[in-house]
mmCIF file of C-alpha atoms and ligand atoms in Angstrom:
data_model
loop_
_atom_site.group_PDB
_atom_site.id
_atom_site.type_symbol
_atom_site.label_atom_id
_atom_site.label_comp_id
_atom_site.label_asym_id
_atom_site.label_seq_id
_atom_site.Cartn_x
_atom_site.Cartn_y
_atom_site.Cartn_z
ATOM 1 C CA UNK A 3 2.037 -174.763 28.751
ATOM 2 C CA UNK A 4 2.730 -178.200 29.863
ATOM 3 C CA UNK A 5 6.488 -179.121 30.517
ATOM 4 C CA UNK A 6 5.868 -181.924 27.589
ATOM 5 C CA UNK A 7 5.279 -179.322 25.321
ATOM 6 C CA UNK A 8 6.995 -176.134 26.424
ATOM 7 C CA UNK A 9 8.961 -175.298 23.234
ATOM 8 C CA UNK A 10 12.850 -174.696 22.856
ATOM 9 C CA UNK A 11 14.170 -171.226 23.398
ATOM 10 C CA UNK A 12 15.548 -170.025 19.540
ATOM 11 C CA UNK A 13 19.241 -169.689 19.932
ATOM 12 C CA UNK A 14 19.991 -166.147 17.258
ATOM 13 C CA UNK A 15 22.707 -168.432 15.824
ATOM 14 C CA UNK A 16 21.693 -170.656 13.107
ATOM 15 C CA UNK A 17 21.961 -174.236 14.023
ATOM 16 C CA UNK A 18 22.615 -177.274 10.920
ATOM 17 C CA UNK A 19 18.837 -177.598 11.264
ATOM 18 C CA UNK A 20 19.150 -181.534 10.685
ATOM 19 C CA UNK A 21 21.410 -181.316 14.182
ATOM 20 C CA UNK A 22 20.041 -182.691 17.533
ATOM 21 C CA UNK A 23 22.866 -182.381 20.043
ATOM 22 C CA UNK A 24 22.819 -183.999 22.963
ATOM 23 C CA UNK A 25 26.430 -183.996 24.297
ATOM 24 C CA UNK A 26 26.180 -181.565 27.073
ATOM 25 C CA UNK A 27 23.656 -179.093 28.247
ATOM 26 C CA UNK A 28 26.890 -177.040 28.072
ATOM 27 C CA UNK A 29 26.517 -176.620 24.136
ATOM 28 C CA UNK A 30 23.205 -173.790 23.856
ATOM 29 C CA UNK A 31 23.955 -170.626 22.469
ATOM 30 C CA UNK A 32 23.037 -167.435 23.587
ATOM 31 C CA UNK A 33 19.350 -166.442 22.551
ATOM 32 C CA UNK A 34 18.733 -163.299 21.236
ATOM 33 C CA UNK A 35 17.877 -161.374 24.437
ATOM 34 C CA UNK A 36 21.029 -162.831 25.859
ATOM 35 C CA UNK A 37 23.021 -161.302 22.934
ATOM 36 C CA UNK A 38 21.334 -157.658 23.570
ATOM 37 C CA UNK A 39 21.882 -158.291 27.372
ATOM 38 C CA UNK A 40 25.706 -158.535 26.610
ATOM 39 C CA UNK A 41 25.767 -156.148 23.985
ATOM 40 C CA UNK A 42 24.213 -153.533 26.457
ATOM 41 C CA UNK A 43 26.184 -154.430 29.280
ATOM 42 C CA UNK A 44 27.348 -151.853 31.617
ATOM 43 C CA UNK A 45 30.748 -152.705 32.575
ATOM 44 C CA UNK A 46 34.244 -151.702 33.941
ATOM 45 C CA UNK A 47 37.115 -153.707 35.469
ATOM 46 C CA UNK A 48 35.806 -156.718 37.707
ATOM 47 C CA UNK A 49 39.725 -157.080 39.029
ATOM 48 C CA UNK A 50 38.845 -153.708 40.938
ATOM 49 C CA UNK A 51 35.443 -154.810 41.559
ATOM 50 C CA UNK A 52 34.041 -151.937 39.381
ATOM 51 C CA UNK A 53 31.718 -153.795 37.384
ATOM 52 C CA UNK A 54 28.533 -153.348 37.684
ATOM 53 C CA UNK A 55 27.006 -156.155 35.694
ATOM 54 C CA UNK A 56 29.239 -158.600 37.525
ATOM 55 C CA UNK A 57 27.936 -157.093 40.567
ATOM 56 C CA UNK A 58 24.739 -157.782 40.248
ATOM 57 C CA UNK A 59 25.412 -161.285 39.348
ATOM 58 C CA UNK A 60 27.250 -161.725 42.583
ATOM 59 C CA UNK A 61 24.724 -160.192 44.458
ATOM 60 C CA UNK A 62 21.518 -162.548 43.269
ATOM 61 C CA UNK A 63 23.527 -165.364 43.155
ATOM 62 C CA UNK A 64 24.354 -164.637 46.675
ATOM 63 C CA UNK A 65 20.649 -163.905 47.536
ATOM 64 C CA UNK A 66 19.308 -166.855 45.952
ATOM 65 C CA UNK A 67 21.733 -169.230 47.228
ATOM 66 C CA UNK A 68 21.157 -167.610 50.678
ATOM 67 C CA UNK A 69 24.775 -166.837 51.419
ATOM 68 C CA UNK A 70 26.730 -163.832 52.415
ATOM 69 C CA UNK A 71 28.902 -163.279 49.048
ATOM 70 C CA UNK A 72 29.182 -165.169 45.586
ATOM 71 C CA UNK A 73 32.463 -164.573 43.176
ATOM 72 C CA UNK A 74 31.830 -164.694 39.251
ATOM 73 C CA UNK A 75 34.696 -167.318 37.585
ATOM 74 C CA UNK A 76 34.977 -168.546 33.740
ATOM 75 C CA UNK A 77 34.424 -172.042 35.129
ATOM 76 C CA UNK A 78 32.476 -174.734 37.306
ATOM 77 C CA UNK A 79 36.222 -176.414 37.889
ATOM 78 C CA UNK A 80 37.592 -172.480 38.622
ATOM 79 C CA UNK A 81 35.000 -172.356 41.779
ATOM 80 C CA UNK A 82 35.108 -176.074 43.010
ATOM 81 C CA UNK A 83 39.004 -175.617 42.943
ATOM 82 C CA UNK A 84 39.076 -172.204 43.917
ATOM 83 C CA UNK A 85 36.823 -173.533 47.117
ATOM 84 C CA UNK A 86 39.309 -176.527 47.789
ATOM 85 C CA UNK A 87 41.966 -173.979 48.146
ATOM 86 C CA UNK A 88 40.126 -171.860 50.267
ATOM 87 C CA UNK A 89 39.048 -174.516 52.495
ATOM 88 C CA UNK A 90 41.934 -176.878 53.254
ATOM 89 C CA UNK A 91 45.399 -176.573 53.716
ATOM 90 C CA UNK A 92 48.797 -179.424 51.915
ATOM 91 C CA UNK A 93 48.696 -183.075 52.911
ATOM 92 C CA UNK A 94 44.665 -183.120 53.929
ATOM 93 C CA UNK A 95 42.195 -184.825 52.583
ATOM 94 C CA UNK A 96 38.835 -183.954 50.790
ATOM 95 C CA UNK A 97 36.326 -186.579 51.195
ATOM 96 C CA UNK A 98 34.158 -186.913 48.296
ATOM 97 C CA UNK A 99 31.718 -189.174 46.885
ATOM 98 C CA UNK A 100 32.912 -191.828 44.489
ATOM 99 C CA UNK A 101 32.860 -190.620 41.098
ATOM 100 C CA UNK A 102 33.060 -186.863 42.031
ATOM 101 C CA UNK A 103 33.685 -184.416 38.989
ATOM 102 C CA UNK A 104 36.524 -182.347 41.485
ATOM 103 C CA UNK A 105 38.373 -185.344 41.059
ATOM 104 C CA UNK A 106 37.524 -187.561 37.942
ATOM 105 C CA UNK A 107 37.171 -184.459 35.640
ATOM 106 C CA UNK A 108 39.282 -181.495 37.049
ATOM 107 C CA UNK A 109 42.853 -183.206 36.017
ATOM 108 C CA UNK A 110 44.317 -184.191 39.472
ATOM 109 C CA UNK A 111 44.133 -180.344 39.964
ATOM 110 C CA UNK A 112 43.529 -180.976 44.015
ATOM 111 C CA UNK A 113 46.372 -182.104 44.209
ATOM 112 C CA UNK A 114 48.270 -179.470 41.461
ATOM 113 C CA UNK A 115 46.885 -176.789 42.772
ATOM 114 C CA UNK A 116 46.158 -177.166 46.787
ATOM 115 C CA UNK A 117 48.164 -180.380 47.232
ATOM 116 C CA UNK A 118 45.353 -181.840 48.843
ATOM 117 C CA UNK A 119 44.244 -186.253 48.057
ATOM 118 C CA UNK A 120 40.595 -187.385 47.837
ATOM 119 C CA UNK A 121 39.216 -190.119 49.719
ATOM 120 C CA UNK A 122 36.475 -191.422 48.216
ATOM 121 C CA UNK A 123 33.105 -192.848 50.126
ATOM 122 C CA UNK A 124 30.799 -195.527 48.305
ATOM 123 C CA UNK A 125 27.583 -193.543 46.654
ATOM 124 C CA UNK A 126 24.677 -195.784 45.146
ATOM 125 C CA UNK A 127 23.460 -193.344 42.837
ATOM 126 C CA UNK A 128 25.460 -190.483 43.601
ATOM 127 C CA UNK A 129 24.198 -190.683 47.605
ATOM 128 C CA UNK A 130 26.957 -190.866 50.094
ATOM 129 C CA UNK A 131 25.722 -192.855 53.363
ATOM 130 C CA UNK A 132 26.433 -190.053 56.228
ATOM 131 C CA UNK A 133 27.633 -192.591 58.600
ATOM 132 C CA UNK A 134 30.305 -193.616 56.008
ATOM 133 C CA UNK A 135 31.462 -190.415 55.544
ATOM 134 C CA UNK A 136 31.878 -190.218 59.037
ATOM 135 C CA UNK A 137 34.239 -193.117 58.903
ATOM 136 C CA UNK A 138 36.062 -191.665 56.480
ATOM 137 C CA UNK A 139 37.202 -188.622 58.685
ATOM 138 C CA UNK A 140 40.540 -189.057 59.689
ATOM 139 C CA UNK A 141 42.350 -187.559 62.803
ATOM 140 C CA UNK A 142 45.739 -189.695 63.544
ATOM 141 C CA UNK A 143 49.012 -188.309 63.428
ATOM 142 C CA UNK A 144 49.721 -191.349 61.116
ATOM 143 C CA UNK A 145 47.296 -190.010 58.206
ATOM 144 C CA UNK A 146 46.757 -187.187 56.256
ATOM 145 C CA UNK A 147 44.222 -184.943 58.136
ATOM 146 C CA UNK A 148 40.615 -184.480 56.756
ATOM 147 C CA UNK A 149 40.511 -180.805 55.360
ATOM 148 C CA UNK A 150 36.870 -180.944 53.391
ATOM 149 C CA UNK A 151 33.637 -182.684 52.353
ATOM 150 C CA UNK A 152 32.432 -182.145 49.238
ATOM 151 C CA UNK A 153 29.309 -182.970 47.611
ATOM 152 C CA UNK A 154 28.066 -183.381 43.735
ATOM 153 C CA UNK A 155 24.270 -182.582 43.517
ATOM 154 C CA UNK A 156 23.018 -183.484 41.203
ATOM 155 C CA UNK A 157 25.656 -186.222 40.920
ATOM 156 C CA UNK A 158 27.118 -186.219 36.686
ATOM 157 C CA UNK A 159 28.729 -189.846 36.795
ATOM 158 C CA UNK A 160 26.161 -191.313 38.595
ATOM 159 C CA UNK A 161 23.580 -190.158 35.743
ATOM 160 C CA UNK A 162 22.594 -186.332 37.248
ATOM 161 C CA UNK A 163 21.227 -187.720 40.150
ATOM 162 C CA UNK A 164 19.810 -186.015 43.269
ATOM 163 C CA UNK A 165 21.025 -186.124 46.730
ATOM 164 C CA UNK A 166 17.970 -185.373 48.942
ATOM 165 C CA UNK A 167 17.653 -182.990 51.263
ATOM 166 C CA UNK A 168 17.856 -184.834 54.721
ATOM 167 C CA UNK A 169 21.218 -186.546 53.919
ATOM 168 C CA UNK A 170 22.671 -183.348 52.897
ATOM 169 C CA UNK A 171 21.498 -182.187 56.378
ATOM 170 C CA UNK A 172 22.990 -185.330 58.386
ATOM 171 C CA UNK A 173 26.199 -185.463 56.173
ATOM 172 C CA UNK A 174 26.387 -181.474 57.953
ATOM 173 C CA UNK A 175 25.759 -182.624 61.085
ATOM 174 C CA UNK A 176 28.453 -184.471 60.290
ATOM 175 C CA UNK A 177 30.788 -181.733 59.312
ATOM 176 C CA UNK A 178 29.642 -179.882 61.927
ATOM 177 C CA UNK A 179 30.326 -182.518 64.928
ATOM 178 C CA UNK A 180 33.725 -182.652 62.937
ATOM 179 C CA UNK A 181 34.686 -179.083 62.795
ATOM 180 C CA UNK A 182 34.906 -179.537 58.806
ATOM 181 C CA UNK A 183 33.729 -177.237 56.174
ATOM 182 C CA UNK A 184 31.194 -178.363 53.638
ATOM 183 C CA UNK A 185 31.434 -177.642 49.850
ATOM 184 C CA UNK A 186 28.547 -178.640 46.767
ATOM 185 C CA UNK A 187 29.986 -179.028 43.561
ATOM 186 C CA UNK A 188 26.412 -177.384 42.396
ATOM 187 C CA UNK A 189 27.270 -177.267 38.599
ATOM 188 C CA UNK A 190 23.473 -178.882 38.238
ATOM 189 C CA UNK A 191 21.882 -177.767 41.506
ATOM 190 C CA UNK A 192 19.656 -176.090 40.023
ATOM 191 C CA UNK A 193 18.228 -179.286 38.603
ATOM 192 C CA UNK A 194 18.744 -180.742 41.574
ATOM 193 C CA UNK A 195 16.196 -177.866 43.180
ATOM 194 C CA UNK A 196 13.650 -178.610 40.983
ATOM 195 C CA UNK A 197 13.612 -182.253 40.573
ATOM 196 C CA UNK A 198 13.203 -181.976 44.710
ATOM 197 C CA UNK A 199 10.548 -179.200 44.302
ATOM 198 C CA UNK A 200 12.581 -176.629 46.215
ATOM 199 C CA UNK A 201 14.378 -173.902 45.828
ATOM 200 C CA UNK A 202 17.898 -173.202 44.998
ATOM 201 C CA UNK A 203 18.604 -171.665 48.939
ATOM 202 C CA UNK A 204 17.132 -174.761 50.335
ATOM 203 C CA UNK A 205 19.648 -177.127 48.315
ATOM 204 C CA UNK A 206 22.527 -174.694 49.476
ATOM 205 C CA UNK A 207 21.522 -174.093 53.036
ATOM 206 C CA UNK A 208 23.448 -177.339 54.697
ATOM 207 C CA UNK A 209 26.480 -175.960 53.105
ATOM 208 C CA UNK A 210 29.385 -173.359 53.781
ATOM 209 C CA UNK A 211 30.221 -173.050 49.961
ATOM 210 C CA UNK A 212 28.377 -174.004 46.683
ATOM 211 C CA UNK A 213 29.419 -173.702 43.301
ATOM 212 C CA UNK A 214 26.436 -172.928 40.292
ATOM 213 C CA UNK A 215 27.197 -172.995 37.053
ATOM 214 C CA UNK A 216 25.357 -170.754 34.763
ATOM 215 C CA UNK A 217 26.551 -172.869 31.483
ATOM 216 C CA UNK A 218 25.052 -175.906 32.174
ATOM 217 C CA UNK A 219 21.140 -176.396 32.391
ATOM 218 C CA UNK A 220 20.737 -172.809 32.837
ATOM 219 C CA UNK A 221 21.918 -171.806 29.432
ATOM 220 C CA UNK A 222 24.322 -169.314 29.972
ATOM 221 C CA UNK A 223 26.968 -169.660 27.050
ATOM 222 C CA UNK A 224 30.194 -168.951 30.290
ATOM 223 C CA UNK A 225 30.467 -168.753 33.868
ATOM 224 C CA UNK A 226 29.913 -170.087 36.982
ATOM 225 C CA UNK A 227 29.482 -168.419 40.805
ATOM 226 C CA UNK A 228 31.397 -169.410 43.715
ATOM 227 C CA UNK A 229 29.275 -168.496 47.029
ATOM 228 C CA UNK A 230 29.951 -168.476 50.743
ATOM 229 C CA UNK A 231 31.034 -166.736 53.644
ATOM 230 C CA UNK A 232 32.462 -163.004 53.168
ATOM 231 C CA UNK A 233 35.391 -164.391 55.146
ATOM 232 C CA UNK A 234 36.129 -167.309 52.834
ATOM 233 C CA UNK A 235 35.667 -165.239 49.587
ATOM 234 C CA UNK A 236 38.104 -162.750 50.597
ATOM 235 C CA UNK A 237 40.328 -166.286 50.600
ATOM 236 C CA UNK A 238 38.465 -167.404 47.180
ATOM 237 C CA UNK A 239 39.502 -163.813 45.482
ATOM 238 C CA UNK A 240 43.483 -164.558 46.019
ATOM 239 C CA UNK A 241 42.952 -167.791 44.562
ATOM 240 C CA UNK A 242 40.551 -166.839 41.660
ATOM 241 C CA UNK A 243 43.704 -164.039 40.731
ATOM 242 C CA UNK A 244 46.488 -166.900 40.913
ATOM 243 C CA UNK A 245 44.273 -168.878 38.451
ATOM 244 C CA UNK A 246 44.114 -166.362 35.967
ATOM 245 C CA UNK A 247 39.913 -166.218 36.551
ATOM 246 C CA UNK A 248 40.152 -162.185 36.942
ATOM 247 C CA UNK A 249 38.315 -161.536 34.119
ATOM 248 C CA UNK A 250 37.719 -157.833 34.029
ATOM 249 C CA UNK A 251 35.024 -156.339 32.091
ATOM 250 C CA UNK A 252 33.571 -159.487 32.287
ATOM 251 C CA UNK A 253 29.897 -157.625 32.409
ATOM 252 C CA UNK A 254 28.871 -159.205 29.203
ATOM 253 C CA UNK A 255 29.402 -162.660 29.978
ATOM 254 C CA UNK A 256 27.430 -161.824 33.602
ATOM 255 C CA UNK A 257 24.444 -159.873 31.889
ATOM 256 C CA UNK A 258 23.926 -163.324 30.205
ATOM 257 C CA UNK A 259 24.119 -165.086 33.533
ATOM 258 C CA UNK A 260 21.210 -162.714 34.778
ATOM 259 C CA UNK A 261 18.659 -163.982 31.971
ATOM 260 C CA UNK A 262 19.579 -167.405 32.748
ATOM 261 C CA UNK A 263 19.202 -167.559 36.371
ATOM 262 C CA UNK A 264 15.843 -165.715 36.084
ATOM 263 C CA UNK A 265 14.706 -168.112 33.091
ATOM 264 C CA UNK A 266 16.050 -170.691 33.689
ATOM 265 C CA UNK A 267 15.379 -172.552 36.763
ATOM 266 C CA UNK A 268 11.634 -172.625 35.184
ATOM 267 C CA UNK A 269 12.650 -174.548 32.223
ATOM 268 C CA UNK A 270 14.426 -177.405 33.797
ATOM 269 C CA UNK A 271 11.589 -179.942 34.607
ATOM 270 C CA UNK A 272 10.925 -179.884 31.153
ATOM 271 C CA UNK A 273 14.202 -180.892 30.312
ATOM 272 C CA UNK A 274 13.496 -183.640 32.975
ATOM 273 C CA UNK A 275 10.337 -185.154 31.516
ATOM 274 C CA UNK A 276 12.035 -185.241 27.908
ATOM 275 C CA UNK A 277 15.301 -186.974 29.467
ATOM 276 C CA UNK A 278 12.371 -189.626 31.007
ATOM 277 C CA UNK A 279 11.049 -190.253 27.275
ATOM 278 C CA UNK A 280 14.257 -190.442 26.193
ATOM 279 C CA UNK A 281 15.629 -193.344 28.308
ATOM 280 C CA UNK A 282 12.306 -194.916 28.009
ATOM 281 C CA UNK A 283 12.821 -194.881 24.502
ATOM 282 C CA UNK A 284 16.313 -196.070 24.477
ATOM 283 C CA UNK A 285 15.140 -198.945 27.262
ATOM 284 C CA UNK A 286 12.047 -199.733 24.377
ATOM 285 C CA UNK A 287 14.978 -200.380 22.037
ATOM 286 C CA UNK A 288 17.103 -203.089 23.941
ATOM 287 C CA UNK A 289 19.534 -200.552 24.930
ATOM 288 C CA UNK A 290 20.438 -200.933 28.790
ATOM 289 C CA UNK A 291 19.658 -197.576 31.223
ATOM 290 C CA UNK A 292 19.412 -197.880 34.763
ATOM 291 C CA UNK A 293 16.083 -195.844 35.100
ATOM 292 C CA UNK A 294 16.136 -195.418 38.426
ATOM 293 C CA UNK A 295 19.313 -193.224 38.009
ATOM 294 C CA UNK A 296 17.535 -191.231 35.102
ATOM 295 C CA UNK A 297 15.820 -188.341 37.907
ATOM 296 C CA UNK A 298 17.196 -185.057 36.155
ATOM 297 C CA UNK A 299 18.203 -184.476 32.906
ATOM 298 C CA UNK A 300 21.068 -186.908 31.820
ATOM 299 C CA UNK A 301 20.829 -190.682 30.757
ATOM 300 C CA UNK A 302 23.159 -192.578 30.415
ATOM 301 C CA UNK A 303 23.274 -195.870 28.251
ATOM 302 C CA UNK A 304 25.182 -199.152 29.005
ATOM 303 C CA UNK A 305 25.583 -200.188 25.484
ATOM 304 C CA UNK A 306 28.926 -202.261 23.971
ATOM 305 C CA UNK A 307 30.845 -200.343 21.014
ATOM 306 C CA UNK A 308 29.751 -197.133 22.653
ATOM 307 C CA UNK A 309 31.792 -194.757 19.951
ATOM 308 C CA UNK A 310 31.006 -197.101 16.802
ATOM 309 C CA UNK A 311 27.315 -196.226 17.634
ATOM 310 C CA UNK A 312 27.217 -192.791 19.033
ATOM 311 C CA UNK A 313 29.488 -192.193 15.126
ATOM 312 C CA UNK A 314 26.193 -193.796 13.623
ATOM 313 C CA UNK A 315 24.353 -191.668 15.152
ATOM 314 C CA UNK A 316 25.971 -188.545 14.433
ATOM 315 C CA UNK A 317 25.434 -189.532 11.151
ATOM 316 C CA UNK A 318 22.171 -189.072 11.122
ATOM 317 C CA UNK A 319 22.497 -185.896 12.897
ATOM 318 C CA UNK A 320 21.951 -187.070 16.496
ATOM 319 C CA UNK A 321 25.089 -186.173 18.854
ATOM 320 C CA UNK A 322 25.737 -188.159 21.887
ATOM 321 C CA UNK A 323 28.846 -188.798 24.034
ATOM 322 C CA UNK A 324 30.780 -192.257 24.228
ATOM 323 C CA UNK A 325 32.043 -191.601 27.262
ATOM 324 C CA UNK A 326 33.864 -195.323 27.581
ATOM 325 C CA UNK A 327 34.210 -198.342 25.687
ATOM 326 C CA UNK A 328 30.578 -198.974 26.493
ATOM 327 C CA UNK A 329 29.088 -196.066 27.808
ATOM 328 C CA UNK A 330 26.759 -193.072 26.206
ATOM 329 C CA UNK A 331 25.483 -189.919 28.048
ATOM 330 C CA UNK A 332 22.549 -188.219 26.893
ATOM 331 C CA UNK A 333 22.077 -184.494 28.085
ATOM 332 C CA UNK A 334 18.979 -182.832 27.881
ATOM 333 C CA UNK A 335 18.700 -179.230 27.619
ATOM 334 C CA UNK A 336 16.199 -175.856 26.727
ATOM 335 C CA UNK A 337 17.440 -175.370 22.960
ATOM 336 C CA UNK A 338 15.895 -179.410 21.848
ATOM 337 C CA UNK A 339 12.216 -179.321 22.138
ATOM 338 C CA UNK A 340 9.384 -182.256 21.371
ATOM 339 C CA UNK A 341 9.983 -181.939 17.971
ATOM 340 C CA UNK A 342 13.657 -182.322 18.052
ATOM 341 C CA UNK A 343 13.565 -184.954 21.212
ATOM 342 C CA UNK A 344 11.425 -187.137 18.564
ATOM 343 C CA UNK A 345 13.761 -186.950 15.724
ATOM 344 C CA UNK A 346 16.452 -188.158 18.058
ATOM 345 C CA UNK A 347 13.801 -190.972 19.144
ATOM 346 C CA UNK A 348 13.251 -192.060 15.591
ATOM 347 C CA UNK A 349 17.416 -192.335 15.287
ATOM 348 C CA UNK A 350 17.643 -194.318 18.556
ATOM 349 C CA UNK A 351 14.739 -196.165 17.298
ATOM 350 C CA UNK A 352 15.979 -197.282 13.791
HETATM 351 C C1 LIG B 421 30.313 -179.320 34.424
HETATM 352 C C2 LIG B 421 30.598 -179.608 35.826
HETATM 353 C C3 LIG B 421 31.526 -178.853 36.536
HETATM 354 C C4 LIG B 421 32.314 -177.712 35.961
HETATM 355 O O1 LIG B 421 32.688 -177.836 34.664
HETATM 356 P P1 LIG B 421 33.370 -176.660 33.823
HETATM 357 O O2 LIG B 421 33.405 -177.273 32.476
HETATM 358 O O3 LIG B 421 34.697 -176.433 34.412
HETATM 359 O O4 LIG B 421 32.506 -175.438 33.903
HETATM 360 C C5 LIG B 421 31.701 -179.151 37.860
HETATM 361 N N1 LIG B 421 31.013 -180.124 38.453
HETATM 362 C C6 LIG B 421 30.097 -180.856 37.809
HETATM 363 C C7 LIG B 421 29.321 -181.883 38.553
HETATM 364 C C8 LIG B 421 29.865 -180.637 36.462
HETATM 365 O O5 LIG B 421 28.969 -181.378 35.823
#
């Protein structure tokens, strides 16, 4: 099976079969081996660690990602701001890339939550330059103290793209000739892994934590993994509790998690090559896409009256997200196959 014609995984749920949605990778539903997976979950209370589903979640993720431990949370944000906490201490600073979903999408919680400011370094396409993040370290009395770096890979804003693997290594030389710890916001490292053709522990070696989330490209319908250290999770356990992420027999929602990190790692470059046709379709159409940013599977589309247009489009069944006045984000994902990828063409054509 090539990846142009690997089909879409049947969701068990019924879907408006005119409907091509294309808002997230967030929005597949469980197929129907993930539905028997949680329905024959074994389970008990995760807050006393007794379940075993959630267990074995932990213990793969941590495996895979090559890490000592890995925490199950409801949420991408729950990790990244569950590893901010665990990581820096009030009045510090986390230095981020511009653009950076643990600040532009997670509601100032940095700040709510661990009372901690970004500072933000320039990234062309979601890179940071390591010598700038360097610069950005600060050690004065006069200014808040550096607590964290944190990178996005693959980078949402900047269009899912991918940070490669030597700059993730010098930005941890970096950290490391620093004394700072080293976080990925991972929500889409997984794409990340296999748009660089490695695997998921070589994208989270350079780094003391990672966050994955299994509802994104993976397909999971909830959850994402916090790993790291055992001595940091002990940290990121407090802070998942004062969240309100102890989820107890949360077994069903982690037996889903299971299918999708063993299927669906495999599935992504497919999801890649169909976000390609896409944004060469859209570019074939006078619509403006920067398709040198187009390297996973999101696209993003300069295009004025963004929300008059994506509202046409829905229409006629094809769901996109204005994400600004002239902005629209395409998302690619394992429930649209050919067949739906060329209805959405014909809209986008019309
Ligand atoms: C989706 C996403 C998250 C987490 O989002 P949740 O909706 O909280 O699960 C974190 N970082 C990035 C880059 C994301 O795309």
């Amino acid at each position: 099976m090539t990846a142009q014609s690997a089909p879409a995984v049947q969701p068990v749920q019924p879907v408006p079969s005119n409907r091509i949605d294309l808002r997230s990778d967030t929005v597949t539903v469980p197929t129907p081996e993930m539905r028997l997976a949680m329905a024959e979950a074994v389970v008990g209370d995760d807050v006393y660690g007794e379940d075993p589903t959630v267990n074995t979640l932990q213990q793969t993720v941590a495996e895979l990602l090559g890490k000592e431990a890995a925490l199950f949370m409801p949420s991408g944000s729950m990790t990244n701001q569950v590893a901010i906490a665990m990581h820096t201490s009030r009045g510090q600073e986390v230095i981020c890339a511009e653009g950076s979903h643990i600040y532009e999408w997670e509601l100032g919680m940095m700040a709510a939550f661990s009372g901690v400011v970004p500072r933000f370094v320039p990234a062309p396409l979601g890179i940071p330059d390591p010598q700038q993040v360097r610069r950005a370290v600060r050690r004065s009395i006069h200014q808040s103290p550096t607590g964290l770096i944190s990178l996005e890979n693959t980078h949402n804003k900047m269009g899912g793209t991918v940070i490669p693997l030597d700059v993730m290594h010098a930005i941890r030389a970096v950290a490391d000739e620093e004394g700072l710890p080293l976080h990925l916001d991972g929500a889409r490292m997984a794409n990340a892994a296999a748009a660089l053709g490695v695997s998921l522990k070589e994208v989270a070696a350079p780094f003391h934590s990672v966050s994955l989330c299994l509802s994104k490209g993976l397909g999971a319908p909830v959850g994402s993994v916090l790993a790291g250290s055992k001595a940091d999770l002990v940290r990121a356990h407090r802070y998942r509790k004062m969240l309100g992420g102890g989820m107890r027999q949360a077994g069903v929602l982690a037996a889903a998690g299971l299918l999708a990190l063993r299927d669906g790692p495999a599935r992504l470059k497919a999801d890649h090559v169909r976000a390609r046709r896409l944004a060469e379709t859209l570019v074939e159409a006078g619509y403006d896409v920067n398709l040198d940013a187009v390297q996973t599977n999101i696209v993003y589309a300069t295009i004025p009256g963004a929300q008059q247009k994506v509202s046409a489009w829905a229409e006629q069944g094809l769901l996109a997200s204005a994400l600004d006045v002239d902005s629209v984000r395409f998302v690619l994902h394992y429930q649209i196959d050919d067949e739906m990828l060329e209805r959405a063409l014909r809209v986008l054509r019309a």
